[in-house]
């Protein structure tokens, strides 16, 4: 694999580096609609994985986790803390088994 | 499929997950290192997006529970947007995490990676680490009670940058007496001059890919450098000294920490200047420098540098050590001139507070008309406006 940035032309590099626009709140009028009903799996359950996932769940999205087998066996914090994720853990185990098989 | 594992695992995670993903599915990241620096190739039918909250994960949750969110960057990888749905999905994802309530940047994988690396290596972690160790050692050398010195540093960054969070560098500097402000300004000007070449080197190495190449070599070497440097940080005198039970008032952190204020101003301005000179847009540079500094300072308040380095990503930690190791020798002459009047004791205690009007006016203008202050005031105002709407 090659460094992606270095494969681009200078023109593209500059355009991408200089891309940043502060969005207007009105651009979010559709809310979470396009993700509703989709199956969303989060791989990893560190500080970002756990907390983004909880927010997304509370926003009405369908979230499952995929973790390393070691992390599941250790019963890591998120699983211990979040009784509600018991079902998700089941999904996770299944997903995980798929991942390693 | 949302990949929120550490950078080092991305390639193996994505390779494991891809065969399980349905045709036309979406792969999301919160940091683009794997795509930009490693050049991960993702199956053509898959959409690749990024939603990157500009805060540690704990903050993402706390803000959401308060009915708010944290500023968030979204992007679509131009090589993987076959159905043209990437942007709408990224927007909806930002709504789901609460990011839309704090401000969202429509940016690119490349801008995110290059600015994120620069911010975390220099001002966010590097300067705070170097500044902590040098300030602590100086105080102890000059006979300040080590327990007091440790407390002044551990909680000082948090207190000082709380002022930064509310009103930028201008407000942070305004918390000092006029003579102390002039002193902090002069020290930070010196620091900027000394550290500028190092900031440039970090930016250049990030842009050229040299930084990521070096770090990936360490990945292949079982993180030998990272683990050695992490252990060394745990052994510093600052880290090992118990803090005093004595109370330090909020104002005292400013009055007795003029050097720390100077470090923050120098680091934030240099990071912002270096990023914008390299072509990164001001909004992005602001979030990756000034905005995140208080968030990192909070981690030091919790449990010193060890906690900071445990909380930030391994990538940030690795860059932080590179910066720290190069910066300390650069500052050795500067530090020889430093005494307890600017770190450990109240500045100008035995003098009256008189200053030269013209000098004060010039310095105030230099501080408040710096570009990071102009864009910062604008962005902070739009965040406040959004809270009011809620």
Coordinates of N, CA, C and O in Angstrom, one line a residue, chain A residues 3-90:
Chain A
X3 N 1.3 5.5 0.4 CA 0.7 6.7 1.0 C -0.2 7.4 0.0 O 0.2 7.8 -1.1
X4 N -1.5 7.5 0.3 CA -2.5 8.0 -0.6 C -2.3 9.4 -1.0 O -2.3 9.8 -2.2
X5 N -2.0 10.2 0.0 CA -1.7 11.7 -0.3 C -0.6 11.9 -1.3 O -0.7 12.7 -2.2
X6 N 0.4 11.1 -1.2 CA 1.6 11.2 -2.1 C 1.3 10.7 -3.5 O 2.1 11.0 -4.4
X7 N 0.2 10.0 -3.7 CA -0.1 9.5 -5.1 C -0.9 10.6 -5.8 O -1.0 10.5 -7.1
X8 N -1.4 11.6 -5.1 CA -2.2 12.6 -5.8 C -1.3 13.7 -6.5 O -0.2 13.9 -6.1
X9 N -1.9 14.4 -7.5 CA -1.2 15.5 -8.1 C -1.2 16.6 -7.1 O -2.0 16.7 -6.2
X10 N -0.3 17.6 -7.3 CA -0.2 18.7 -6.4 C -1.5 19.5 -6.3 O -2.0 19.9 -5.3
X11 N -2.2 19.6 -7.5 CA -3.5 20.3 -7.5 C -4.5 19.6 -6.6 O -5.2 20.3 -5.8
X12 N -4.6 18.3 -6.7 CA -5.5 17.6 -5.8 C -5.1 17.6 -4.4 O -6.0 17.7 -3.5
X13 N -3.8 17.6 -4.1 CA -3.3 17.6 -2.8 C -3.8 18.9 -2.1 O -4.3 19.0 -1.0
X14 N -3.6 20.0 -2.9 CA -3.9 21.4 -2.3 C -5.4 21.5 -2.1 O -5.9 22.0 -1.1
X15 N -6.2 21.0 -3.1 CA -7.7 21.1 -3.0 C -8.2 20.3 -1.8 O -9.0 20.8 -1.0
X16 N -7.6 19.1 -1.5 CA -8.1 18.3 -0.4 C -7.6 18.9 0.9 O -8.4 18.9 1.9
X17 N -6.4 19.4 1.0 CA -5.9 20.0 2.2 C -6.7 21.2 2.6 O -6.9 21.5 3.8
X18 N -7.1 21.9 1.6 CA -7.8 23.2 1.8 C -9.3 23.1 1.9 O -10.0 24.1 1.8
X19 N -9.8 21.8 2.0 CA -11.2 21.7 2.1 C -11.8 21.7 3.5 O -11.4 20.8 4.3
X20 N -12.5 22.7 3.8 CA -13.1 22.8 5.2 C -14.2 23.9 5.2 O -13.8 25.0 5.0
X21 N -15.4 23.5 5.4 CA -16.5 24.5 5.4 C -17.3 24.3 6.6 O -17.7 23.2 6.9
X22 N -17.6 25.4 7.3 CA -18.5 25.3 8.5 C -19.9 25.2 8.0 O -20.4 26.1 7.4
X23 N -20.6 24.1 8.4 CA -21.9 23.9 7.8 C -23.0 24.6 8.6 O -22.9 24.9 9.7
X24 N -24.1 24.9 7.8 CA -25.2 25.6 8.4 C -26.1 24.6 9.1 O -26.3 23.5 8.5
X25 N -26.7 24.9 10.3 CA -27.5 24.0 11.0 C -28.7 23.5 10.1 O -29.2 22.4 10.2
X26 N -29.1 24.3 9.1 CA -30.3 23.9 8.3 C -30.0 22.7 7.4 O -30.9 22.1 6.9
X27 N -28.7 22.5 7.2 CA -28.3 21.3 6.4 C -28.6 20.0 7.1 O -28.4 18.9 6.4
X28 N -29.0 20.0 8.3 CA -29.2 18.8 9.1 C -30.7 18.5 9.3 O -31.1 17.8 10.2
X29 N -31.5 19.2 8.5 CA -33.0 19.1 8.7 C -33.5 17.7 8.6 O -34.5 17.3 9.2
X30 N -32.8 16.8 7.8 CA -33.3 15.4 7.7 C -33.0 14.5 8.8 O -33.3 13.3 8.8
X31 N -32.2 15.1 9.8 CA -31.9 14.3 11.0 C -31.2 13.0 10.6 O -30.3 13.0 9.8
X32 N -31.6 11.9 11.3 CA -30.9 10.6 11.1 C -31.6 9.7 10.1 O -31.2 8.6 10.0
X33 N -32.5 10.3 9.4 CA -33.4 9.5 8.5 C -32.7 8.5 7.6 O -33.1 7.4 7.6
X34 N -31.7 8.9 6.9 CA -31.1 8.0 5.9 C -30.4 6.8 6.6 O -30.1 5.8 5.9
X35 N -30.2 6.9 7.9 CA -29.5 5.7 8.6 C -30.6 4.9 9.3 O -30.2 3.8 9.8
X36 N -31.8 5.4 9.4 CA -32.8 4.6 10.1 C -33.1 3.3 9.4 O -33.2 3.2 8.2
X37 N -33.1 2.2 10.3 CA -33.4 0.9 9.7 C -32.2 0.2 9.2 O -32.3 -1.0 8.8
X38 N -31.1 0.8 9.0 CA -29.9 0.2 8.5 C -29.2 -0.5 9.7 O -29.3 -0.1 10.9
X39 N -28.6 -1.7 9.4 CA -27.9 -2.4 10.5 C -26.5 -1.7 10.6 O -25.7 -1.7 9.6
X40 N -26.2 -1.2 11.8 CA -24.9 -0.5 12.0 C -24.0 -1.3 12.9 O -24.5 -1.6 14.1
X41 N -22.8 -1.7 12.5 CA -22.0 -2.5 13.4 C -20.7 -1.6 13.7 O -20.1 -1.1 12.8
X42 N -20.4 -1.5 15.0 CA -19.2 -0.7 15.4 C -18.1 -1.7 15.7 O -18.3 -2.6 16.5
X43 N -17.0 -1.6 15.1 CA -15.8 -2.5 15.4 C -15.0 -1.7 16.4 O -14.5 -0.6 16.1
X44 N -14.8 -2.3 17.6 CA -14.0 -1.7 18.6 C -14.9 -1.0 19.7 O -16.0 -0.4 19.3
X45 N -14.5 -1.1 20.9 CA -15.4 -0.5 22.0 C -14.5 0.2 23.0 O -14.6 0.0 24.2
X46 N -13.6 1.1 22.5 CA -12.8 2.0 23.3 C -13.7 3.2 23.6 O -14.9 3.2 23.5
X47 N -13.0 4.3 23.9 CA -13.7 5.5 24.3 C -14.6 6.0 23.2 O -15.8 6.4 23.4
X48 N -14.1 6.0 22.0 CA -14.9 6.5 20.8 C -16.0 5.5 20.5 O -17.2 5.8 20.4
X49 N -15.7 4.2 20.4 CA -16.6 3.2 20.0 C -17.8 3.1 20.9 O -19.0 3.2 20.5
X50 N -17.5 3.0 22.2 CA -18.6 2.9 23.2 C -19.5 4.1 23.2 O -20.7 4.0 23.1
X51 N -18.9 5.3 23.3 CA -19.7 6.5 23.5 C -20.4 7.0 22.2 O -21.6 7.4 22.3
X52 N -19.8 6.9 21.0 CA -20.5 7.2 19.8 C -21.7 6.2 19.7 O -22.8 6.6 19.3
X53 N -21.4 4.9 20.0 CA -22.5 3.9 19.8 C -23.7 4.2 20.7 O -24.8 4.1 20.3
X54 N -23.4 4.6 21.9 CA -24.5 4.9 22.9 C -25.3 6.0 22.4 O -26.6 6.0 22.4
X55 N -24.6 7.1 21.9 CA -25.4 8.2 21.4 C -26.2 7.8 20.2 O -27.4 8.3 20.1
X56 N -25.7 7.0 19.3 CA -26.4 6.6 18.1 C -27.6 5.8 18.5 O -28.7 5.9 17.9
X57 N -27.4 4.9 19.4 CA -28.5 4.1 19.9 C -29.6 5.0 20.4 O -30.8 4.8 20.1
X58 N -29.2 5.9 21.3 CA -30.3 6.8 21.9 C -30.9 7.7 20.8 O -31.9 8.3 21.1
X59 N -30.2 7.8 19.7 CA -30.8 8.6 18.6 C -31.7 7.7 17.7 O -32.1 8.2 16.6
X60 N -31.9 6.5 18.1 CA -32.9 5.6 17.4 C -32.3 4.8 16.3 O -33.0 4.2 15.5
X61 N -30.9 4.6 16.4 CA -30.3 3.7 15.3 C -30.0 2.3 15.9 O -30.0 2.1 17.1
X62 N -29.9 1.4 15.0 CA -29.7 0.0 15.3 C -28.2 -0.3 15.4 O -27.6 -0.5 14.3
X63 N -27.7 -0.4 16.6 CA -26.2 -0.5 16.8 C -25.8 -1.9 17.3 O -26.4 -2.4 18.3
X64 N -24.8 -2.5 16.7 CA -24.2 -3.7 17.3 C -22.7 -3.5 17.4 O -22.2 -2.6 16.8
X65 N -22.0 -4.3 18.3 CA -20.6 -4.1 18.4 C -19.9 -5.4 17.9 O -20.4 -6.5 18.0
X66 N -18.7 -5.2 17.4 CA -17.8 -6.3 17.1 C -16.5 -6.1 17.9 O -15.9 -5.1 17.7
X67 N -16.2 -7.1 18.7 CA -15.0 -6.9 19.5 C -14.1 -8.1 19.3 O -14.5 -9.2 18.8
X68 N -12.8 -7.9 19.8 CA -11.9 -9.0 19.8 C -12.4 -10.1 20.8 O -13.0 -9.7 21.8
X69 N -12.1 -11.3 20.5 CA -12.5 -12.4 21.4 C -12.0 -12.1 22.9 O -12.8 -12.3 23.8
X70 N -10.8 -11.7 23.0 CA -10.2 -11.4 24.3 C -11.0 -10.4 25.1 O -11.3 -10.5 26.2
X71 N -11.5 -9.4 24.3 CA -12.2 -8.3 25.0 C -13.6 -8.8 25.4 O -14.1 -8.4 26.5
X72 N -14.2 -9.7 24.7 CA -15.5 -10.2 25.0 C -15.3 -11.1 26.3 O -16.1 -11.0 27.2
X73 N -14.3 -11.9 26.3 CA -14.1 -12.8 27.4 C -13.8 -12.1 28.7 O -14.3 -12.4 29.7
X74 N -13.1 -11.0 28.6 CA -12.7 -10.2 29.7 C -13.9 -9.5 30.3 O -13.9 -8.9 31.3
X75 N -15.0 -9.5 29.6 CA -16.2 -8.8 30.0 C -15.9 -7.3 30.2 O -16.2 -6.7 31.3
X76 N -15.3 -6.7 29.2 CA -14.8 -5.3 29.4 C -15.9 -4.3 29.8 O -17.1 -4.6 29.6
X77 N -15.5 -3.2 30.3 CA -16.3 -2.2 30.9 C -17.7 -1.9 30.2 O -18.7 -2.0 30.8
X78 N -17.7 -1.7 28.9 CA -18.9 -1.3 28.3 C -20.0 -2.4 28.5 O -21.2 -2.1 28.7
X79 N -19.6 -3.6 28.4 CA -20.6 -4.7 28.5 C -21.1 -4.8 29.9 O -22.3 -5.0 30.2
X80 N -20.2 -4.7 30.8 CA -20.5 -4.7 32.2 C -21.5 -3.6 32.6 O -22.5 -3.8 33.2
X81 N -21.1 -2.4 32.1 CA -21.9 -1.2 32.5 C -23.2 -1.1 31.8 O -24.2 -0.7 32.4
X82 N -23.4 -1.6 30.6 CA -24.6 -1.3 29.9 C -25.4 -2.6 29.9 O -25.3 -3.4 29.0
X83 N -26.3 -2.8 30.9 CA -27.1 -3.9 30.9 C -27.9 -4.1 29.6 O -28.1 -5.2 29.1
X84 N -28.3 -2.9 29.1 CA -29.2 -3.0 27.9 C -28.4 -3.5 26.7 O -29.1 -3.9 25.7
X85 N -27.1 -3.6 26.7 CA -26.4 -4.1 25.6 C -26.3 -5.6 25.5 O -25.5 -6.1 24.7
X86 N -27.0 -6.3 26.5 CA -26.8 -7.7 26.5 C -27.2 -8.3 25.2 O -26.5 -9.2 24.7
X87 N -28.2 -7.8 24.6 CA -28.6 -8.3 23.3 C -27.6 -8.0 22.3 O -27.2 -8.9 21.4
X88 N -27.0 -6.8 22.4 CA -26.0 -6.4 21.4 C -24.8 -7.3 21.5 O -24.1 -7.7 20.6
X89 N -24.5 -7.8 22.8 CA -23.4 -8.6 23.0 C -23.6 -9.9 22.2 O -22.6 -10.4 21.6
X90 N -24.8 -10.4 22.3 CA -25.1 -11.7 21.5 C -24.8 -11.5 20.1 O -24.1 -12.2 19.4

